[in-house]
Structures are given as structure tokens and as C-alpha cells.
PDB file of C-alpha atoms in Angstrom:
ATOM      1  CA  MET A   1       0.106   0.174  -0.049  1.00 45.00           C
ATOM      2  CA  LYS A   2       1.739   3.150  -1.102  1.00 48.00           C
ATOM      3  CA  MET A   3       1.404   6.158   1.289  1.00 49.00           C
ATOM      4  CA  PRO A   4       1.648   9.355  -0.912  1.00 51.00           C
ATOM      5  CA  LEU A   5       1.219  12.874   0.129  1.00 46.00           C
ATOM      6  CA  ARG A   6      -2.315  12.573  -0.722  1.00 53.00           C
ATOM      7  CA  SER A   7      -3.169   9.876   1.654  1.00 78.00           C
ATOM      8  CA  GLN A   8      -2.642  12.323   4.410  1.00 85.00           C
ATOM      9  CA  LEU A   9      -4.249  15.016   3.041  1.00 88.00           C
ATOM     10  CA  VAL A  10      -7.351  12.930   2.643  1.00 90.00           C
ATOM     11  CA  LEU A  11      -7.159  11.483   6.341  1.00 92.00           C
ATOM     12  CA  TRP A  12      -7.008  15.385   7.720  1.00 93.00           C
ATOM     13  CA  ALA A  13     -10.492  15.941   5.506  1.00 94.00           C
ATOM     14  CA  VAL A  14     -11.950  13.060   6.764  1.00 94.00           C
ATOM     15  CA  LEU A  15     -10.739  14.214  10.034  1.00 96.00           C
ATOM     16  CA  ALA A  16     -12.394  17.339   9.379  1.00 97.00           C
ATOM     17  CA  ILE A  17     -15.885  16.341   8.760  1.00 97.00           C
ATOM     18  CA  PRO A  18     -17.470  16.371  12.104  1.00 97.00           C
ATOM     19  CA  GLY A  19     -15.682  20.037  12.902  1.00 97.00           C
ATOM     20  CA  VAL A  20     -17.191  21.340   9.795  1.00 97.00           C
ATOM     21  CA  VAL A  21     -20.705  19.468  10.297  1.00 97.00           C
ATOM     22  CA  ILE A  22     -20.564  20.868  13.930  1.00 97.00           C
ATOM     23  CA  ALA A  23     -19.593  24.459  12.951  1.00 95.00           C
ATOM     24  CA  VAL A  24     -22.106  24.641  10.219  1.00 96.00           C
ATOM     25  CA  ALA A  25     -25.071  23.421  12.803  1.00 96.00           C
ATOM     26  CA  TRP A  26     -24.033  25.806  15.296  1.00 93.00           C
ATOM     27  CA  ALA A  27     -23.714  28.848  13.111  1.00 92.00           C
ATOM     28  CA  THR A  28     -27.410  28.099  11.351  1.00 92.00           C
ATOM     29  CA  GLY A  29     -28.974  27.951  14.893  1.00 91.00           C
ATOM     30  CA  GLY A  30     -29.140  23.778  14.342  1.00 93.00           C
ATOM     31  CA  LEU A  31     -26.968  23.068  17.383  1.00 93.00           C
ATOM     32  CA  SER A  32     -27.274  25.081  20.602  1.00 93.00           C
ATOM     33  CA  TYR A  33     -24.136  26.048  22.758  1.00 92.00           C
ATOM     34  CA  GLY A  34     -24.539  22.775  24.833  1.00 91.00           C
ATOM     35  CA  GLY A  35     -24.353  20.709  21.652  1.00 93.00           C
ATOM     36  CA  ALA A  36     -21.279  22.205  20.325  1.00 94.00           C
ATOM     37  CA  VAL A  37     -19.497  21.708  23.397  1.00 93.00           C
ATOM     38  CA  SER A  38     -20.658  17.937  23.874  1.00 93.00           C
ATOM     39  CA  GLU A  39     -20.028  17.109  20.264  1.00 94.00           C
ATOM     40  CA  THR A  40     -16.272  18.733  20.171  1.00 96.00           C
ATOM     41  CA  GLY A  41     -15.573  17.001  23.270  1.00 94.00           C
ATOM     42  CA  GLU A  42     -16.990  14.081  22.215  1.00 93.00           C
ATOM     43  CA  TRP A  43     -15.226  13.728  19.028  1.00 96.00           C
ATOM     44  CA  ALA A  44     -12.199  14.799  21.021  1.00 96.00           C
ATOM     45  CA  ALA A  45     -12.375  11.279  23.090  1.00 93.00           C
ATOM     46  CA  ARG A  46     -13.371   9.198  19.886  1.00 93.00           C
ATOM     47  CA  ILE A  47     -10.311  10.339  18.128  1.00 95.00           C
ATOM     48  CA  LEU A  48      -8.037   9.918  21.194  1.00 94.00           C
ATOM     49  CA  ILE A  49      -9.322   6.078  21.596  1.00 92.00           C
ATOM     50  CA  VAL A  50      -8.129   5.784  17.835  1.00 92.00           C
ATOM     51  CA  THR A  51      -5.030   7.037  18.306  1.00 93.00           C
ATOM     52  CA  LEU A  52      -4.772   4.704  21.514  1.00 91.00           C
ATOM     53  CA  ALA A  53      -5.786   1.779  19.835  1.00 89.00           C
ATOM     54  CA  ILE A  54      -2.972   1.789  17.291  1.00 89.00           C
ATOM     55  CA  THR A  55      -0.317   0.375  19.619  1.00 85.00           C
ATOM     56  CA  PRO A  56      -2.928  -2.889  20.708  1.00 85.00           C
ATOM     57  CA  LEU A  57      -3.144  -3.415  16.883  1.00 85.00           C
ATOM     58  CA  ARG A  58       0.422  -3.380  16.564  1.00 83.00           C
ATOM     59  CA  LEU A  59       1.133  -5.881  18.987  1.00 81.00           C
ATOM     60  CA  ILE A  60      -1.910  -8.267  17.739  1.00 82.00           C
ATOM     61  CA  PHE A  61      -1.509  -8.112  14.034  1.00 82.00           C
ATOM     62  CA  ARG A  62       2.443  -7.071  14.035  1.00 77.00           C
ATOM     63  CA  ARG A  63       2.594  -6.422  10.417  1.00 77.00           C
ATOM     64  CA  GLY A  64       0.415  -5.591   7.334  1.00 77.00           C
ATOM     65  CA  PRO A  65       0.409  -2.193   5.136  1.00 81.00           C
ATOM     66  CA  TRP A  66      -2.760  -0.741   6.818  1.00 81.00           C
ATOM     67  CA  LEU A  67      -0.917  -1.004  10.227  1.00 83.00           C
ATOM     68  CA  VAL A  68       2.411   0.381   8.996  1.00 85.00           C
ATOM     69  CA  TRP A  69       0.034   3.476   7.726  1.00 86.00           C
ATOM     70  CA  LEU A  70      -1.674   3.587  11.023  1.00 88.00           C
ATOM     71  CA  VAL A  71       1.193   3.814  12.830  1.00 87.00           C
ATOM     72  CA  ARG A  72       2.818   6.091  10.504  1.00 88.00           C
ATOM     73  CA  ARG A  73      -0.485   8.253  10.827  1.00 90.00           C
ATOM     74  CA  ARG A  74      -0.882   8.082  15.137  1.00 91.00           C
ATOM     75  CA  ARG A  75       0.321  11.795  15.626  1.00 93.00           C
ATOM     76  CA  ASP A  76      -2.165  12.633  13.002  1.00 94.00           C
ATOM     77  CA  PHE A  77      -4.640  11.547  15.039  1.00 95.00           C
ATOM     78  CA  GLY A  78      -3.262  12.761  17.969  1.00 94.00           C
ATOM     79  CA  VAL A  79      -2.885  16.277  16.736  1.00 95.00           C
ATOM     80  CA  ALA A  80      -6.495  16.118  15.705  1.00 97.00           C
ATOM     81  CA  SER A  81      -8.134  14.961  19.106  1.00 96.00           C
ATOM     82  CA  PHE A  82      -6.073  17.880  20.466  1.00 96.00           C
ATOM     83  CA  ILE A  83      -7.780  20.201  17.705  1.00 97.00           C
ATOM     84  CA  TYR A  84     -11.344  19.385  18.695  1.00 97.00           C
ATOM     85  CA  ALA A  85     -10.092  19.383  22.397  1.00 97.00           C
ATOM     86  CA  LEU A  86      -9.052  22.916  21.790  1.00 97.00           C
ATOM     87  CA  ALA A  87     -12.341  23.804  20.080  1.00 97.00           C
ATOM     88  CA  HIS A  88     -14.416  22.138  22.989  1.00 96.00           C
ATOM     89  CA  THR A  89     -12.496  24.454  25.118  1.00 95.00           C
ATOM     90  CA  LEU A  90     -12.569  27.653  23.145  1.00 94.00           C
ATOM     91  CA  ILE A  91     -16.607  26.864  22.703  1.00 93.00           C
ATOM     92  CA  TYR A  92     -16.850  26.936  26.618  1.00 92.00           C
ATOM     93  CA  LEU A  93     -14.531  29.773  27.183  1.00 91.00           C
ATOM     94  CA  SER A  94     -16.788  32.118  24.412  1.00 87.00           C
ATOM     95  CA  HIS A  95     -19.784  31.485  26.524  1.00 83.00           C
ATOM     96  CA  LYS A  96     -18.546  32.486  29.850  1.00 81.00           C
ATOM     97  CA  LEU A  97     -16.248  35.556  29.496  1.00 77.00           C
ATOM     98  CA  ASP A  98     -15.497  35.989  32.826  1.00 79.00           C
ATOM     99  CA  PHE A  99     -12.306  34.786  34.271  1.00 82.00           C
ATOM    100  CA  GLY A 100     -13.788  34.686  38.071  1.00 84.00           C
ATOM    101  CA  LEU A 101     -16.362  32.645  36.932  1.00 82.00           C
ATOM    102  CA  ILE A 102     -14.111  30.070  34.848  1.00 85.00           C
ATOM    103  CA  VAL A 103     -11.811  29.790  37.799  1.00 86.00           C
ATOM    104  CA  GLU A 104     -14.632  29.361  39.965  1.00 86.00           C
ATOM    105  CA  GLU A 105     -15.858  26.534  37.881  1.00 84.00           C
ATOM    106  CA  ALA A 106     -12.427  25.108  37.486  1.00 84.00           C
ATOM    107  CA  MET A 107     -12.637  23.936  41.346  1.00 87.00           C
ATOM    108  CA  ASP A 108     -15.755  21.267  40.342  1.00 88.00           C
ATOM    109  CA  TRP A 109     -13.939  17.687  40.236  1.00 86.00           C
ATOM    110  CA  TRP A 110     -15.266  17.605  36.519  1.00 87.00           C
ATOM    111  CA  LEU A 111     -13.975  20.665  35.236  1.00 91.00           C
ATOM    112  CA  LEU A 112     -10.905  20.129  37.059  1.00 93.00           C
ATOM    113  CA  ALA A 113     -10.281  16.798  34.867  1.00 93.00           C
ATOM    114  CA  GLY A 114     -10.903  18.374  31.833  1.00 92.00           C
ATOM    115  CA  TRP A 115      -8.908  21.213  32.043  1.00 95.00           C
ATOM    116  CA  LEU A 116      -5.782  18.938  33.642  1.00 95.00           C
ATOM    117  CA  ALA A 117      -6.441  16.738  30.862  1.00 95.00           C
ATOM    118  CA  PHE A 118      -6.171  19.880  28.173  1.00 95.00           C
ATOM    119  CA  LEU A 119      -2.932  21.234  29.590  1.00 95.00           C
ATOM    120  CA  LEU A 120      -1.226  18.266  29.464  1.00 95.00           C
ATOM    121  CA  PHE A 121      -2.338  17.515  25.688  1.00 95.00           C
ATOM    122  CA  VAL A 122      -0.659  20.965  24.705  1.00 96.00           C
ATOM    123  CA  PRO A 123       3.033  19.956  25.254  1.00 94.00           C
ATOM    124  CA  LEU A 124       2.032  16.533  23.577  1.00 94.00           C
ATOM    125  CA  ALA A 125       0.514  18.377  20.412  1.00 94.00           C
ATOM    126  CA  LEU A 126       3.181  20.754  20.215  1.00 94.00           C
ATOM    127  CA  THR A 127       5.954  18.324  20.222  1.00 94.00           C
ATOM    128  CA  SER A 128       3.856  16.051  17.806  1.00 92.00           C
ATOM    129  CA  THR A 129       6.798  17.396  14.742  1.00 90.00           C
ATOM    130  CA  ASP A 130       9.638  15.051  13.219  1.00 90.00           C
ATOM    131  CA  ALA A 131      11.946  17.824  14.923  1.00 93.00           C
ATOM    132  CA  ALA A 132      10.646  17.609  18.331  1.00 93.00           C
ATOM    133  CA  VAL A 133      11.202  13.675  18.045  1.00 90.00           C
ATOM    134  CA  ARG A 134      14.651  14.277  17.003  1.00 92.00           C
ATOM    135  CA  ALA A 135      15.530  17.319  19.163  1.00 93.00           C
ATOM    136  CA  LEU A 136      13.882  15.263  22.250  1.00 90.00           C
ATOM    137  CA  LYS A 137      15.311  11.898  21.430  1.00 88.00           C
ATOM    138  CA  LEU A 138      14.478   9.239  24.641  1.00 88.00           C
ATOM    139  CA  TRP A 139      12.703  12.311  26.224  1.00 91.00           C
ATOM    140  CA  TRP A 140       9.917  12.408  23.243  1.00 91.00           C
ATOM    141  CA  LYS A 141       8.722   8.861  24.145  1.00 89.00           C
ATOM    142  CA  ARG A 142       8.690   9.672  27.893  1.00 91.00           C
ATOM    143  CA  LEU A 143       6.906  12.644  27.394  1.00 92.00           C
ATOM    144  CA  HIS A 144       4.347  11.281  25.031  1.00 92.00           C
ATOM    145  CA  ARG A 145       3.532   8.583  27.935  1.00 90.00           C
ATOM    146  CA  LEU A 146       1.296  11.510  29.363  1.00 92.00           C
ATOM    147  CA  VAL A 147      -1.250  10.792  26.965  1.00 92.00           C
ATOM    148  CA  TYR A 148      -2.419   7.661  29.323  1.00 90.00           C
ATOM    149  CA  LEU A 149      -3.117   9.950  32.246  1.00 92.00           C
ATOM    150  CA  ALA A 150      -4.785  12.693  29.953  1.00 93.00           C
ATOM    151  CA  ALA A 151      -7.030   9.766  28.839  1.00 92.00           C
ATOM    152  CA  VAL A 152      -7.921   8.913  32.037  1.00 90.00           C
ATOM    153  CA  LEU A 153      -8.656  12.426  33.052  1.00 93.00           C
ATOM    154  CA  VAL A 154     -10.746  12.817  29.969  1.00 92.00           C
ATOM    155  CA  PHE A 155     -12.902   9.919  30.591  1.00 89.00           C
ATOM    156  CA  ILE A 156     -13.492  11.115  34.019  1.00 90.00           C
ATOM    157  CA  HIS A 157     -14.847  14.554  32.769  1.00 92.00           C
ATOM    158  CA  TRP A 158     -16.890  13.079  30.320  1.00 89.00           C
ATOM    159  CA  VAL A 159     -18.405  10.640  32.875  1.00 88.00           C
ATOM    160  CA  LEU A 160     -19.069  13.334  35.218  1.00 87.00           C
ATOM    161  CA  SER A 161     -19.923  16.295  32.735  1.00 85.00           C
ATOM    162  CA  ALA A 162     -22.583  14.336  30.507  1.00 78.00           C
ATOM    163  CA  PHE A 163     -26.107  14.417  31.044  1.00 77.00           C
ATOM    164  CA  GLU A 164     -26.139  10.969  29.391  1.00 80.00           C
ATOM    165  CA  PRO A 165     -23.203   9.112  30.749  1.00 79.00           C
ATOM    166  CA  LEU A 166     -24.344   5.956  28.846  1.00 86.00           C
ATOM    167  CA  PRO A 167     -21.877   6.972  25.924  1.00 83.00           C
ATOM    168  CA  ALA A 168     -18.919   8.040  28.340  1.00 83.00           C
ATOM    169  CA  TYR A 169     -19.052   4.532  30.192  1.00 87.00           C
ATOM    170  CA  VAL A 170     -19.216   2.646  26.121  1.00 88.00           C
ATOM    171  CA  HIS A 171     -15.882   4.770  25.578  1.00 84.00           C
ATOM    172  CA  LEU A 172     -14.378   4.060  28.759  1.00 83.00           C
ATOM    173  CA  GLY A 173     -14.839   0.244  28.481  1.00 88.00           C
ATOM    174  CA  LEU A 174     -13.446   0.376  25.089  1.00 84.00           C
ATOM    175  CA  LEU A 175     -10.109   2.086  26.263  1.00 82.00           C
ATOM    176  CA  ALA A 176     -10.029   0.121  29.228  1.00 86.00           C
ATOM    177  CA  ALA A 177      -9.931  -3.097  27.193  1.00 87.00           C
ATOM    178  CA  LEU A 178      -7.140  -1.318  24.691  1.00 82.00           C
ATOM    179  CA  GLU A 179      -5.333  -0.352  27.689  1.00 82.00           C
ATOM    180  CA  ILE A 180      -5.746  -3.857  29.388  1.00 88.00           C
ATOM    181  CA  THR A 181      -4.511  -5.680  26.050  1.00 85.00           C
ATOM    182  CA  ARG A 182      -2.037  -3.564  25.619  1.00 81.00           C
ATOM    183  CA  ILE A 183      -0.443  -4.493  29.267  1.00 86.00           C
ATOM    184  CA  VAL A 184      -0.859  -7.563  28.864  1.00 88.00           C
ATOM    185  CA  LEU A 185       1.011  -8.153  25.094  1.00 83.00           C
ATOM    186  CA  GLN A 186       3.625  -5.815  25.752  1.00 82.00           C
ATOM    187  CA  TRP A 187       3.938  -7.997  29.589  1.00 86.00           C
ATOM    188  CA  ARG A 188       3.844 -11.117  27.319  1.00 83.00           C
ATOM    189  CA  GLN A 189       6.430  -9.658  24.427  1.00 79.00           C
ATOM    190  CA  ARG A 190       9.191  -8.520  27.781  1.00 80.00           C
ATOM    191  CA  ALA A 191       8.940 -12.356  29.082  1.00 79.00           C
ATOM    192  CA  ALA A 192       9.364 -13.897  25.815  1.00 76.00           C
ATOM    193  CA  MET A 193      12.699 -11.895  25.318  1.00 75.00           C
ATOM    194  CA  ALA A 194      13.455 -11.999  28.472  1.00 74.00           C
ATOM    195  CA  ARG A 195      13.385 -16.082  28.102  1.00 74.00           C
ATOM    196  CA  ALA A 196      15.528 -15.569  24.953  1.00 72.00           C
ATOM    197  CA  ALA A 197      17.997 -13.561  26.785  1.00 62.00           C
TER     198      ALA A 197
END
């Protein structure tokens, strides 16, 4: 499977579709402020799950052109998740316009979890470039392990803030299954390497 430049552009076009739909619906009155906040947050979480699913998929299937493509595009998915999280945050802030109120509300657990997740995502997004990988070397991988903590905070925020928490629980269950799979497979891989040594 050849991966020309246009494939990355097509991926970004597909990733942008939910954002365009949300923006048009909000601008034309078909989506409320609350709906826009909810939709952008949920898309951030969904794309984050896709990003985190890539490592377990690589451990399960090991090879294949589609898997190579996914691994190469993992940072694209991560940045897209951050962009939706940024939109989620900006829409929320646009409705408040009161720094004191924003700080006061941030003390609630459900919002504090969201703010902490967003703050963790900022350095991850800023270092999602080839130049950052080269500059940080081994520290890049260590820094980007923060995505797991950020993901936990994202789902705490979603579960506690949702009017209907069932979708949040479903996504949280999927995330937990993926992470348990990743941990078990990595443990088996290390055990096999230790036996071989």
C-alpha cells in the first residue's frame, strides 16, 4: 500500500468532517452552545481512542500495510484529537467571558479533570513533529506517555459532565479493554525476550 502525500491530506479531510458539520450546525442555529461543547468534546475523545488503539493493534497483528500506515499517522490522529479538545475549550470559554467564573467553576472535579487533561495535551501537541522527535530523542517517548494520564482525565471529565453518561461509559470500557490488551501483550513480549536472553 503506497502512502503518497495525498493520503495524509485525505485523512485530514476526513478528520475535519465532524468539525465542519458541528460548525455549520452551530452557526445556523441547528446546534445549541451545549450541543457544540458536547459534540467537540466527544469527537476529541473518540479520536483519542483511535490514537491509543494503534499500539494494541500493532502488538496483535504485528505487520501489514494498513498497520504501517496507522503507525505512521498516529501523530496525525493525536493532533486531531487535540484540535477538537481545543475547539471544545474555546466554545466553553466563549460562553463564559468571566475569568472569575471560569476559575470558580474549574474547582469542580468534573471541570478540573478536563482542564488538567487539556493542559497535558498542550505539550504533546506542540511536540508532535519530526523536529521535536529528533530534538527530544528518548525524552520524546517519555513525555508522550502522559497521553495515558490525559486519557484517564478525559474520561473522568466526560463521565462526570455528561447529561447522559452511557456513551461515556461505553467509550471508557473500550479504552480500558484496549489498555489492558496493550499491557498484557507488552508484558508477554518482555517475558519472551527475557526467556530468549
